[in-house]
């Protein structure tokens, strides 16, 4: 009879996010004491209730951390030019340091084109092409939030990454590709041998089965099963799909039995991703105030 007992150590994201947010709150207080009020602007387009809810949560959190958070809500009928005009206004406002466009945006609009209008230094998602280029070159930049969150999560829980074999399932622009760049960088919390697999690698389990750290970044519910995991490996669930409000992770729960450590289905990578957004906003404000590099 097979056992369903969980043996893996859990790697929750909540404590990591709390630590990062405490550092951000401290940094914001220092900036305010120096006469700078950091501001994270938010933009919401359309009437999607879930997106409106996410923006409200981020605005509340921004206020708690001490950020000003100017907000613009555009109607679903807004044109691409309307959205660009809002972003251009924020670019031109010296009092705004970070800008967040809640995505997805309504179908007729192009998020990637809008992103290119944004000042790369205000891009708190770290997704602007200039910031992706900086990441590839190892230059200082706002880092993409989920990949940076995964590096922070592993470091917080004392999971060694340097010199180890990391396999990332998925090469998407949000997660897999930037994560591979990040974890291959020369830094004690990275410095890994990274392999990226995708639909072009038919026998991808051949790679995942040898991974010491396996990151699921596909957005295909349940795609990672115990037979894809090396016994004792660290498994990070980054990919998720939402069906309504239901969250469907890439990592099947039965992987708990094979992994040595694993992120929980809920409260894993997600909270750290949000914390990284605020860290990027603080860095943008510090840099605009000429205080980059300060603790
Ligand atoms: N937890 C969080 O806070 C958070 C934040 C951001 C994103 N995410 C999640 O991260 C996931 C990835 O997002 P993304 O935008 O980076 O990627 P994406 O553009 O959705 O691409 C998915 C990747 O997975 C690969 N893939 C899909 N099905 C596969 C299969 N059956 N076998 C092998 N590879 C497969 C695709 O391969 P091909 O390239 O060959 O098509 C592609 O590279 C999404 O689920 C997203 O929701 C989570």
XYZ file of C-alpha atoms and ligand atoms in Angstrom:
343
model
C 0.000 0.000 0.000
C 1.414 3.389 -0.915
C 1.793 6.017 1.766
C 0.514 9.575 1.338
C 2.641 10.954 4.159
C 4.392 14.236 3.421
C 8.110 13.996 3.962
C 9.284 17.199 2.321
C 10.294 20.251 4.337
C 8.026 23.171 3.470
C 9.514 26.409 2.124
C 6.845 29.045 2.838
C 7.099 32.472 1.235
C 5.315 34.382 4.010
C 8.316 34.822 6.347
C 10.531 35.800 3.398
C 8.021 38.436 2.304
C 7.733 39.734 5.878
C 11.487 40.163 6.128
C 11.692 41.985 2.783
C 8.723 44.215 3.586
C 10.228 45.129 6.981
C 13.420 46.182 5.160
C 11.340 48.185 2.680
C 9.380 49.927 5.458
C 12.669 50.835 7.118
C 14.076 52.167 3.830
C 10.933 54.206 3.190
C 11.141 55.728 6.681
C 14.778 56.718 6.050
C 13.859 58.321 2.737
C 11.037 60.249 4.336
C 13.392 61.398 7.075
C 15.682 62.664 4.291
C 12.778 64.669 2.862
C 11.801 62.320 0.012
C 8.325 60.792 -0.133
C 8.568 57.658 -2.258
C 5.634 57.168 -4.605
C 4.404 54.057 -6.355
C 1.758 54.903 -8.952
C -0.764 52.304 -10.078
C -2.757 52.074 -13.296
C -5.851 49.958 -13.764
C -7.609 49.635 -17.108
C -11.146 48.272 -17.341
C -13.659 46.756 -14.966
C -12.197 43.364 -14.126
C -13.100 42.822 -10.477
C -10.175 40.528 -9.700
C -7.678 43.071 -11.083
C -9.383 45.886 -9.154
C -9.068 43.776 -6.002
C -5.351 43.101 -6.581
C -4.700 46.824 -7.096
C -6.604 47.701 -3.903
C -4.486 45.233 -1.912
C -1.259 46.669 -3.356
C -2.384 50.251 -2.677
C -3.245 49.378 0.921
C 0.120 47.705 1.349
C 1.889 50.668 -0.274
C 0.224 53.026 2.193
C 1.163 50.787 5.144
C 4.787 50.828 3.999
C 4.764 54.624 3.733
C 4.550 55.068 -0.042
C 2.334 57.641 -1.701
C 0.281 55.773 -4.285
C -1.342 57.962 -6.930
C -3.808 55.919 -8.930
C -5.352 56.231 -12.388
C -8.260 54.086 -13.494
C -9.014 54.072 -17.203
C -12.281 52.734 -18.622
C -12.331 49.481 -20.588
C -12.946 51.645 -23.675
C -9.573 53.423 -23.237
C -7.298 53.428 -26.289
C -3.649 52.466 -26.428
C -2.880 56.192 -26.769
C -4.857 56.945 -23.572
C -2.775 54.413 -21.671
C 0.469 55.748 -23.134
C -0.551 59.298 -22.145
C -1.031 58.233 -18.514
C 2.383 56.564 -18.476
C 4.038 59.577 -20.130
C 2.521 61.814 -17.435
C 3.937 59.592 -14.700
C 7.334 59.567 -16.464
C 7.330 63.355 -16.437
C 6.312 63.653 -12.771
C 9.427 63.849 -10.552
C 7.271 62.921 -7.554
C 6.479 59.467 -9.010
C 9.254 56.881 -8.684
C 7.645 53.557 -9.547
C 4.735 52.711 -11.844
C 2.714 49.526 -11.860
C 0.287 48.683 -14.664
C -2.005 45.942 -13.403
C -2.092 43.135 -15.936
C -3.777 41.538 -17.758
C -5.206 44.617 -19.452
C -8.293 44.500 -21.722
C -7.838 42.446 -24.876
C -7.728 45.329 -27.358
C -4.696 46.865 -25.645
C -1.070 45.802 -25.928
C 0.664 45.537 -22.535
C 4.129 45.025 -24.032
C 3.849 48.183 -26.146
C 2.648 50.171 -23.136
C 5.552 48.866 -21.075
C 7.953 50.317 -23.620
C 6.546 53.809 -23.023
C 7.379 53.558 -19.336
C 10.672 54.910 -18.029
C 12.681 51.683 -17.423
C 13.802 53.003 -14.038
C 10.142 53.256 -12.914
C 9.323 49.717 -14.051
C 8.672 47.998 -10.709
C 7.746 44.725 -12.444
C 11.252 44.579 -13.922
C 9.783 43.528 -17.269
C 10.797 46.471 -19.498
C 13.013 45.313 -22.405
C 15.796 47.618 -21.146
C 15.643 45.938 -17.745
C 15.689 42.478 -19.333
C 18.794 43.605 -21.216
C 20.363 44.886 -18.010
C 19.580 41.542 -16.369
C 21.218 39.654 -19.234
C 24.321 41.862 -18.888
C 24.365 41.715 -15.080
C 23.848 45.484 -14.756
C 21.920 47.026 -11.832
C 18.205 47.044 -12.663
C 14.772 46.496 -11.160
C 14.621 42.691 -11.237
C 11.589 40.735 -12.458
C 9.650 40.088 -9.261
C 8.950 36.355 -9.380
C 12.470 35.261 -10.372
C 14.014 37.603 -7.785
C 11.486 36.278 -5.261
C 12.539 32.687 -5.937
C 16.223 33.520 -5.407
C 15.324 35.282 -2.135
C 13.116 32.385 -1.005
C 15.864 29.813 -1.539
C 18.420 32.005 0.239
C 16.096 32.659 3.186
C 15.492 28.948 3.733
C 19.193 28.147 3.506
C 18.912 26.149 0.273
C 22.347 26.173 -1.350
C 22.165 27.156 -5.032
C 25.779 27.889 -5.948
C 27.315 25.098 -7.991
C 24.132 23.031 -8.005
C 22.068 21.732 -10.885
C 18.898 23.786 -11.373
C 16.323 22.815 -13.995
C 13.606 25.299 -14.942
C 10.516 23.919 -16.694
C 9.336 26.803 -18.903
C 11.071 29.613 -20.807
C 8.377 32.302 -20.519
C 9.331 35.972 -20.325
C 7.817 36.444 -16.847
C 9.436 33.566 -15.067
C 11.536 30.841 -16.711
C 13.788 32.922 -18.939
C 14.682 35.688 -16.459
C 15.049 33.132 -13.648
C 17.586 31.187 -15.696
C 19.570 34.398 -16.267
C 19.371 35.347 -12.604
C 20.376 32.006 -11.101
C 23.319 31.685 -13.488
C 24.799 35.002 -12.296
C 28.032 35.030 -10.305
C 26.733 35.582 -6.780
C 26.664 33.333 -3.702
C 22.860 32.980 -3.785
C 22.926 32.098 -7.502
C 25.956 30.750 -9.386
C 24.086 27.590 -10.474
C 24.328 25.232 -13.454
C 20.968 26.098 -15.022
C 19.107 24.116 -17.666
C 15.857 25.334 -19.203
C 13.372 22.840 -20.691
C 10.158 23.499 -22.612
C 7.871 21.998 -25.248
C 10.807 21.775 -27.626
C 12.417 19.186 -25.330
C 10.131 16.181 -25.712
C 11.880 14.149 -23.015
C 12.111 16.976 -20.459
C 11.727 14.569 -17.488
C 15.215 13.281 -18.367
C 16.475 16.696 -17.231
C 14.114 17.373 -14.343
C 14.889 13.963 -12.807
C 18.520 14.953 -12.351
C 17.793 18.429 -10.945
C 18.903 19.229 -7.418
C 16.543 22.211 -7.616
C 13.519 21.987 -9.912
C 11.482 25.104 -10.673
C 8.080 24.648 -12.283
C 7.374 27.653 -14.520
C 5.001 26.268 -17.152
C 1.516 27.348 -16.100
C 0.178 23.821 -16.726
C -1.673 22.486 -13.672
C -0.170 19.282 -12.269
C 2.500 18.995 -14.975
C 5.215 18.152 -12.408
C 4.600 14.716 -10.929
C 6.669 12.584 -8.512
C 8.246 10.609 -11.349
C 9.747 13.869 -12.679
C 11.479 14.697 -9.397
C 14.835 13.442 -8.166
C 14.338 11.993 -4.646
C 15.321 14.604 -2.067
C 15.354 17.481 -4.570
C 14.129 20.994 -3.818
C 10.932 21.742 -5.764
C 9.771 25.317 -6.323
C 6.264 25.849 -7.686
C 6.273 29.086 -9.671
C 3.776 28.302 -12.422
C 0.092 28.556 -11.639
C -3.127 28.870 -13.585
C -6.206 30.588 -12.235
C -9.669 29.259 -12.970
C -11.780 32.045 -11.587
C -10.342 32.470 -8.094
C -9.137 28.848 -7.946
C -5.385 28.510 -8.064
C -4.077 25.461 -9.929
C -0.317 24.958 -9.418
C 2.078 23.243 -11.807
C 3.363 20.984 -9.032
C 1.147 18.025 -8.209
C 0.692 17.686 -4.408
C 1.984 14.097 -4.533
C 5.490 15.516 -5.207
C 5.652 16.144 -1.434
C 6.465 12.469 -1.028
C 9.582 12.563 -3.191
C 10.981 16.073 -2.727
C 13.337 16.923 0.121
C 11.907 20.451 0.333
C 9.003 22.069 -1.491
C 7.100 25.343 -1.642
C 3.535 25.094 -0.306
C 0.655 25.115 -2.799
C -0.545 28.436 -1.384
C 1.747 31.010 0.232
C 4.920 29.963 -1.581
C 6.338 32.128 -4.344
C 3.332 34.503 -4.538
C 3.885 36.603 -1.371
C 7.592 37.038 -2.132
C 6.730 38.243 -5.647
C 4.596 41.053 -4.214
C 7.296 42.005 -1.699
C 9.798 42.332 -4.567
C 7.523 44.843 -6.252
C 7.840 47.151 -3.254
C 11.573 46.561 -3.048
C 11.852 47.686 -6.678
C 9.720 50.760 -5.890
C 11.971 51.689 -2.962
C 15.086 51.270 -5.098
C 13.565 53.481 -7.799
C 12.851 56.209 -5.230
C 16.341 55.951 -3.721
C 17.942 56.144 -7.110
C 15.833 59.153 -8.162
C 16.853 60.876 -4.921
C 20.532 60.179 -5.628
C 20.693 57.790 -2.676
C 21.161 54.525 -4.598
C 23.271 51.982 -2.781
C 22.341 53.245 0.686
C 21.192 50.616 3.192
N 3.641 32.644 -8.514
C 3.649 33.904 -8.979
O 3.614 34.888 -8.246
C 3.754 34.076 -10.455
C 4.093 35.321 -10.990
C 4.255 35.433 -12.363
C 4.016 34.337 -13.181
N 3.630 33.171 -12.619
C 3.325 31.980 -13.420
O 4.469 31.526 -14.070
C 4.062 30.743 -15.171
C 4.958 31.040 -16.339
O 4.685 32.334 -16.840
P 5.522 32.913 -18.054
O 4.812 34.118 -18.515
O 6.954 32.997 -17.686
O 5.473 31.710 -19.106
P 4.545 31.453 -20.382
O 4.792 32.503 -21.392
O 3.163 31.154 -19.944
O 5.252 30.126 -20.933
C 5.117 28.883 -20.334
C 6.354 28.062 -20.595
O 6.090 26.717 -20.188
C 6.416 25.830 -21.235
N 5.459 24.732 -21.276
C 4.114 24.825 -21.309
N 3.567 23.597 -21.393
C 4.590 22.726 -21.419
C 4.667 21.326 -21.532
N 3.568 20.564 -21.606
N 5.881 20.745 -21.546
C 7.004 21.473 -21.465
N 6.992 22.832 -21.362
C 5.800 23.436 -21.349
C 6.290 26.630 -22.518
O 7.093 26.069 -23.505
P 7.230 26.742 -24.987
O 8.088 27.968 -24.796
O 7.925 25.704 -25.776
O 5.847 27.068 -25.433
C 6.773 28.009 -22.066
O 8.162 28.117 -22.166
C 2.577 31.049 -15.372
O 1.850 29.986 -14.850
C 2.333 32.255 -14.514
O 1.023 32.258 -13.992
C 3.513 33.015 -11.283
